Coordinates of C-alpha atoms in Angstrom, one line a residue:
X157 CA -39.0 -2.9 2.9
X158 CA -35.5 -3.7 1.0
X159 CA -33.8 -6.9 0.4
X160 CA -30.8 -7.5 2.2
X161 CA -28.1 -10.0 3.2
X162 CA -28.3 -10.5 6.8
X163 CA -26.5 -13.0 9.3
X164 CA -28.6 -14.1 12.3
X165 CA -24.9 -15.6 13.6
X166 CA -21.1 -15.5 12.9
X167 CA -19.7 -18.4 11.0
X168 CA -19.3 -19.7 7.2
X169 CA -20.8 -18.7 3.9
X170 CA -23.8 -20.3 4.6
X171 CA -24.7 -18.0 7.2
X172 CA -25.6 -15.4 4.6
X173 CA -29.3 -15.2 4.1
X174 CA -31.5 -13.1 1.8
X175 CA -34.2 -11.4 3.4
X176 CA -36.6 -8.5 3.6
X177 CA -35.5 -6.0 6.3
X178 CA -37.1 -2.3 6.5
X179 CA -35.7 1.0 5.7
X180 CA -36.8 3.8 7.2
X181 CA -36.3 7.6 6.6
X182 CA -33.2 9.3 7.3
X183 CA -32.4 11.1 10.7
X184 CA -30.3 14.1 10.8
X185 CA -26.7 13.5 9.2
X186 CA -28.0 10.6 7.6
X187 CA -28.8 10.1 3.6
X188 CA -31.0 7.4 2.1
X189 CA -29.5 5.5 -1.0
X190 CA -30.6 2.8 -3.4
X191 CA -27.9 0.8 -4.5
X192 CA -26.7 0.2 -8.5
X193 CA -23.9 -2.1 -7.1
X194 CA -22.3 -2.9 -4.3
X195 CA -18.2 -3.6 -3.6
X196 CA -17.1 -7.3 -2.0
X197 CA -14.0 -6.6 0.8
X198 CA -12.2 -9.0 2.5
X199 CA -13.2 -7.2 5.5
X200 CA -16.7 -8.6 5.3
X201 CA -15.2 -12.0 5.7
X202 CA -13.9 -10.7 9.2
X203 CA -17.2 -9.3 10.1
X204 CA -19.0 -12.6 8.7
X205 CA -16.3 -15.1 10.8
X206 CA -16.6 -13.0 14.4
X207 CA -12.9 -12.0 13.8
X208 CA -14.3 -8.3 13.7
X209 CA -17.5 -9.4 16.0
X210 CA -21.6 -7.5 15.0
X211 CA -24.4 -7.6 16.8
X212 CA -27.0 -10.1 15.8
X213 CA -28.9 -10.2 13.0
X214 CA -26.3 -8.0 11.1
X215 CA -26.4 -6.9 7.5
X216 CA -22.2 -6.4 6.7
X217 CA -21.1 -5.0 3.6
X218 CA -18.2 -1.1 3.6
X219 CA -18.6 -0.2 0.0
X220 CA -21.8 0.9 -2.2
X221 CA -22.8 3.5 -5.5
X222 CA -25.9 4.0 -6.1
X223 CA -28.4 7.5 -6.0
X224 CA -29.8 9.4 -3.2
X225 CA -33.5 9.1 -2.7
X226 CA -33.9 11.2 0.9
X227 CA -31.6 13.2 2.5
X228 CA -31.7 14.1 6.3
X229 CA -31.6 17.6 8.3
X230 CA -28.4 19.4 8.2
X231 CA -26.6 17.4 5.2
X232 CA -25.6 19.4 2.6
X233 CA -23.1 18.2 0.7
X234 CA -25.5 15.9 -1.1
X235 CA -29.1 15.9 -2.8
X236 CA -31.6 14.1 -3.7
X237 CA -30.9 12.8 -7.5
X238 CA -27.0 12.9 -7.0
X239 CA -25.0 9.9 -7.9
X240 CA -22.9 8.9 -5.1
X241 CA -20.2 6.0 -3.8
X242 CA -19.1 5.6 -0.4
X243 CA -16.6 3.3 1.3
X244 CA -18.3 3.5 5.4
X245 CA -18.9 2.6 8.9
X246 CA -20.8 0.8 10.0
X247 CA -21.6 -2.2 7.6
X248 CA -24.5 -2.4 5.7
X249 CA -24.3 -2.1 2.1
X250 CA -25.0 -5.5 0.7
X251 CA -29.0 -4.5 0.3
X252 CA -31.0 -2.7 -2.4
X253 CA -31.6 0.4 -0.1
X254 CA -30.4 1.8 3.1
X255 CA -30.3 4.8 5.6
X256 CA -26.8 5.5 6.5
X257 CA -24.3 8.4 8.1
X258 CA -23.8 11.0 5.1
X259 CA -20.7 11.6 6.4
X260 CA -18.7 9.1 4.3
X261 CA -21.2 9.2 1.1
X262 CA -18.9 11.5 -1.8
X263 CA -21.1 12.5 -5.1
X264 CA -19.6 10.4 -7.8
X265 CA -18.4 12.3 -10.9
X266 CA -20.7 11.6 -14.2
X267 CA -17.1 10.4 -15.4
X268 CA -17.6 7.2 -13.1
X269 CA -19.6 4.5 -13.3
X270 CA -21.8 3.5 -10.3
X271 CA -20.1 -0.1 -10.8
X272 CA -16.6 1.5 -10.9
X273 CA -18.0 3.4 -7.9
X274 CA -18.8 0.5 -6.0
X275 CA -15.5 -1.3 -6.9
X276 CA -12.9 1.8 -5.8
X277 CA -13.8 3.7 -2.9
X278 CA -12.8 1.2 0.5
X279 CA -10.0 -0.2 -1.9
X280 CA -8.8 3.1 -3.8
X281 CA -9.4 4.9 -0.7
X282 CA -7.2 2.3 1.1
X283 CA -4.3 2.8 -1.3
X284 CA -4.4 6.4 -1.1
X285 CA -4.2 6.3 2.1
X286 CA -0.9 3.9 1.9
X287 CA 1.1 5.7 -0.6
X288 CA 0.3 9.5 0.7
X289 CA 0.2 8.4 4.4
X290 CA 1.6 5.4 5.4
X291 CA 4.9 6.8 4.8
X292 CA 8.4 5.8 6.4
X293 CA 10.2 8.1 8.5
X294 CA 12.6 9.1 5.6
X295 CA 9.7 9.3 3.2
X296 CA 8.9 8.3 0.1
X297 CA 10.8 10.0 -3.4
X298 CA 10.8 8.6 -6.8
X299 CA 12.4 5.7 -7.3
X300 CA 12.6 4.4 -3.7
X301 CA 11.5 0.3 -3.7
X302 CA 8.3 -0.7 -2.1
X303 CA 6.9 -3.9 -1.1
X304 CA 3.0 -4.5 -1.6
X305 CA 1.6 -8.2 -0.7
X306 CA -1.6 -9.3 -2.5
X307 CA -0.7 -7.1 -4.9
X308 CA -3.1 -8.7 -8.0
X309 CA -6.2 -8.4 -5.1
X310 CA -8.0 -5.0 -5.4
X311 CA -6.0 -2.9 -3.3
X312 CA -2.9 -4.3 -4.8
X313 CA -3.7 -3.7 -8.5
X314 CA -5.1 0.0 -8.2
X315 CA -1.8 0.4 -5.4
X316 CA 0.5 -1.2 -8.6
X317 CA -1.1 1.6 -10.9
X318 CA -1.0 4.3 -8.5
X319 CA 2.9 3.9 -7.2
X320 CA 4.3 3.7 -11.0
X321 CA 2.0 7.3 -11.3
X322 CA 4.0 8.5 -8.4
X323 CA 7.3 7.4 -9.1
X324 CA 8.3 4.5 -7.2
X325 CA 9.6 1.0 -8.3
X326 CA 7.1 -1.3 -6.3
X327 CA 8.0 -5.2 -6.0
X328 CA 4.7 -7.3 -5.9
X329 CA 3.9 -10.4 -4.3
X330 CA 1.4 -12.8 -5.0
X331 CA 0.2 -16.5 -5.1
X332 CA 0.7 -17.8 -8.5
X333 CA 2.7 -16.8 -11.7
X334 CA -0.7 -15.3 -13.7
X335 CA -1.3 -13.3 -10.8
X336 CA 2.3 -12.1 -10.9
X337 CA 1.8 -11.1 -14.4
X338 CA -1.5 -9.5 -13.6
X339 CA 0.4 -7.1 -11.1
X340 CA 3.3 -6.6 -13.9
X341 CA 1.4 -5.4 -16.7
X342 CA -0.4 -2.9 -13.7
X343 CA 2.7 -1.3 -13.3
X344 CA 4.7 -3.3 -10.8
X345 CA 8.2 -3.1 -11.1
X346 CA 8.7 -6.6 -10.3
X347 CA 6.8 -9.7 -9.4
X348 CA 7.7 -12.7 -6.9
X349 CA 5.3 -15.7 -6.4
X350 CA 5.3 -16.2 -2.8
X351 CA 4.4 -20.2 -3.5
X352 CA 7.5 -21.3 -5.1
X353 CA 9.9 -18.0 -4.5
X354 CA 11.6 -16.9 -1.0
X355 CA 10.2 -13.5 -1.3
X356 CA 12.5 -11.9 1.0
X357 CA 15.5 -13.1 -0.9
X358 CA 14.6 -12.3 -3.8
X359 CA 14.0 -8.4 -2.1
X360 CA 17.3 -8.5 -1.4
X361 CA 18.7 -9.2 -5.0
X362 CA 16.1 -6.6 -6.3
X363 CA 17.4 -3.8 -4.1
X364 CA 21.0 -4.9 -4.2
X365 CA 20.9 -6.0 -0.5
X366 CA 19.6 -2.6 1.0
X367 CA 16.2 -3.9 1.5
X368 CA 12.9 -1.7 0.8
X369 CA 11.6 1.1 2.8
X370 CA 8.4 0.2 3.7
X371 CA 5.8 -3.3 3.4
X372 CA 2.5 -2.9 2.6
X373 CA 1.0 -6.2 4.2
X374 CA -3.0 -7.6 4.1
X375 CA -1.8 -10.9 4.2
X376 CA -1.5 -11.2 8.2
X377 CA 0.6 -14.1 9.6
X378 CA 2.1 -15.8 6.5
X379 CA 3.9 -13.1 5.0
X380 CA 5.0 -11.3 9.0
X381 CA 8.0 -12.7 9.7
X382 CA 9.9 -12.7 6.3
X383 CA 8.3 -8.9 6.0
X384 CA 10.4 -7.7 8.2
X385 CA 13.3 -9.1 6.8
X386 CA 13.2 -7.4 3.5
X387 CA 13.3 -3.7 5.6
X388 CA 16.6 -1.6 5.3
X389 CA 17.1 -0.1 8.4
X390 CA 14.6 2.6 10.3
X391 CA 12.0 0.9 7.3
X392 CA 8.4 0.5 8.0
X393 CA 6.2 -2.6 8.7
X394 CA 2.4 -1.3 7.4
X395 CA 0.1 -4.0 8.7
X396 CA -3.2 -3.2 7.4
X397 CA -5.2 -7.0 7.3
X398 CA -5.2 -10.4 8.3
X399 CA -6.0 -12.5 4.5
X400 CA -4.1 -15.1 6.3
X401 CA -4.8 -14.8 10.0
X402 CA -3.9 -12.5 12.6
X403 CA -0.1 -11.8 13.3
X404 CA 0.9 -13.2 16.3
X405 CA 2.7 -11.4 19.4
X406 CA 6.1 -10.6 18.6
X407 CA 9.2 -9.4 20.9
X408 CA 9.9 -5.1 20.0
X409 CA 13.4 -6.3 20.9
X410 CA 13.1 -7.8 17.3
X411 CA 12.7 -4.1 15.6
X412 CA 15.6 -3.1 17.1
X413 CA 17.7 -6.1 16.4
X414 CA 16.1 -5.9 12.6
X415 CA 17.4 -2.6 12.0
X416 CA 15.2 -0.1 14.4
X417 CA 12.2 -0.7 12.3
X418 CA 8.8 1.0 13.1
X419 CA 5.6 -1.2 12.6
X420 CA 2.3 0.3 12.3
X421 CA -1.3 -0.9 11.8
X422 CA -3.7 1.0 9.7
X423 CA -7.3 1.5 8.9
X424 CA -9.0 3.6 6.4
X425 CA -11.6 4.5 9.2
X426 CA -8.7 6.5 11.0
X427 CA -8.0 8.4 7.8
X428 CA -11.7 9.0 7.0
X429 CA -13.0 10.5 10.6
X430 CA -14.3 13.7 9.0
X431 CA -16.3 15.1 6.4
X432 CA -13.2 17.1 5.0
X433 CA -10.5 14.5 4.9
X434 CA -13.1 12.0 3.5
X435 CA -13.7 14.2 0.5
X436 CA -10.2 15.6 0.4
X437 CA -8.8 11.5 -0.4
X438 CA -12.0 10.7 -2.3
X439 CA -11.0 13.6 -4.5
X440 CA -7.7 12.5 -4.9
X441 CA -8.8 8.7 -6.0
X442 CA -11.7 10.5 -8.2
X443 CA -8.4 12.6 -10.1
X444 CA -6.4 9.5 -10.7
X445 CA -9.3 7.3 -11.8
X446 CA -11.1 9.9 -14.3
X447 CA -7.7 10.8 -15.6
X448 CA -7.0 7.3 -16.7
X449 CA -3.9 7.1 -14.7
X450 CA -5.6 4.0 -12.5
X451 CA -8.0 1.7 -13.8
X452 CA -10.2 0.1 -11.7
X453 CA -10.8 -3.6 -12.6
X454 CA -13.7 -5.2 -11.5
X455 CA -13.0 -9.3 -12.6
X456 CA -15.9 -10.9 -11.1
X457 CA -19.4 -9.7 -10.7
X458 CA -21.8 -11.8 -8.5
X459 CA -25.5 -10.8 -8.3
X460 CA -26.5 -10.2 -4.6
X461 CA -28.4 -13.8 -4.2
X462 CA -25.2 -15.5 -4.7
X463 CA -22.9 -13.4 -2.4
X464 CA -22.5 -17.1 -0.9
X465 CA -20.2 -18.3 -3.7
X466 CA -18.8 -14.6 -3.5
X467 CA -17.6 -15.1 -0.4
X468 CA -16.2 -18.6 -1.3
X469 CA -14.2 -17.5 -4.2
X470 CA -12.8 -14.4 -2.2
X471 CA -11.5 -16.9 0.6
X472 CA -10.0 -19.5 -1.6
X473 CA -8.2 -16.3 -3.2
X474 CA -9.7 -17.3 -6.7
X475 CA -10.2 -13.6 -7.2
X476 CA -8.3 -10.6 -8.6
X477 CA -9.3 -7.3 -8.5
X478 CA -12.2 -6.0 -7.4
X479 CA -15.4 -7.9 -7.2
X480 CA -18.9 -6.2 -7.3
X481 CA -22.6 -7.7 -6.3
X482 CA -25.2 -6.3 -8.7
X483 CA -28.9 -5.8 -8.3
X484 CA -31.6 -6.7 -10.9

């Protein structure tokens, strides 16, 4: 048996219950782990609300670090002993133990700490994917603007770090003037509280009018409309959450009348469909975070019992960074 957080239905905070659930041995393709920490998402609100519906009782949770206890036939990319991190379908990591697909668990250099671990690989993965793949048609070269939304949460602040290491000038947004400062000194270019500031204008001033090439937007249906406003022509709308609710229909006449933009809607679980391509961007993240180029900050810490107020905290945006559940 393992403790876990389960929901028995969809709804608030208060649907998350500690409980004893068993854990079995691993099939084949599948690795056992017991967790040192485990990452907080906003996508396990989604899965906690229905938005992103489980089957019931479900235990949610994408992100974990932690050591391999059993490893299943025909895995062989990890062993038992190895330190490991994983960002992974389907949910399940807010426990102390659990079988799971090997195909998303990556050995985690001695370099990183399993807490560091837990905090980086669905959010550092997500950025990767962003800047190397979610590219406009034109592409990306140094220098080129960038918009990034939520950009002190904890995509945004590795994303901040990791576009200044590649070059580009990215204007963040977020929802009050210390987490606009929190983005700056992360390597944002510029800043723009969204509360008291018409982002989009003040796009426009930045870039001299020309607009950015591409949005990176979690925020959903607040930030939609004035998003594709601050695109210079053939620029590209990157949808990749809903903080805020999901975007509602929209005309494609609009795209065209905006400047024949392209919109897109991503998901790290596209760009981590194999074994290779998995490793490939969790080597890439595990480079830029060992080097000390990206610095992973992990601003709250809630132990597992108390994943309730988690939760809370991470809905009334009272967070920054990455927030981690930790085990006794």
């Amino acid at each position: 048996m393992t403790r876990a957080i389960q929901i028995r239905q969809h709804g608030g905070p208060e649907e998350l219950e500690l409980t004893d659930v068993p854990v079995s041995e691993p099939a084949a393709g599948q690795v056992r782990i017991r967790h040192r920490a485990i990452g907080l998402n906003f996508i396990d609100v989604y899965h906690r609300t229905g938005l992103y519906p489980l089957p019931m009782p479900a235990t949610i949770g994408m992100e974990g670090a932690g050591v391999i206890e059993a490893v299943g036939e025909g895995v062989t990319h990890l062993q038992v002993g190895d330190r490991a991190a994983y960002a992974s379908m389907p949910p399940g990591s807010y426990c102390e133990a659990r079988v799971m697909p090997a195909m998303n668990v990556c050995k985690l250099p001695d370099a990183i700490s399993f807490e560091t671990g837990a905090a980086m690989m669905l959010k550092g993965l997500t950025a990767q994917y962003l800047l190397k793949k979610t590219l406009p048609v034109e592409g990306l070269q140094p220098g080129d603007h960038v918009l990034f939304h939520a950009a002190a949460g904890g995509v945004g602040l590795i994303a901040c770090q990791w576009a200044r290491v590649l070059g580009l000038q990215l204007i963040a947004t977020a929802g009050s003037d210390e987490k606009c400062q929190l983005a700056l000194a992360n390597g944002a270019a510029h800043a723009i509280n969204y509360r008291t500031e018409d982002f989009a204008a003040r796009v426009k001033d930045i870039t001299g009018g020309r607009g950015v090439k591409v949005v990176y937007d979690s925020v959903g249906k607040d930030t939609w409309d004035q998003s594709l406003d601050c695109l210079r022509p053939f620029g590209l709308m990157a949808s990749f959450g809903n903080a805020s609710g999901p975007v509602p229909p929209f005309a494609p006449g609009a795209l065209g009348a905006k400047g024949s933009l392209y919109v897109t809607r991503q998901t790290l679980f596209s760009h981590i469909s194999s074994r290779q391509a998995t490793q490939a961007m969790a080597d890439d993240l595990f480079a830029v975070v060992a080097s000390g180029q990206v610095k992973i900050h992990m601003a709250q810490r809630y132990a597992l019992a108390d994943v309730q107020q988690a939760h809370r905290d991470l809905e009334a945006r009272k967070t920054t960074g990455s927030t981690i559940l930790t085990l006794p």
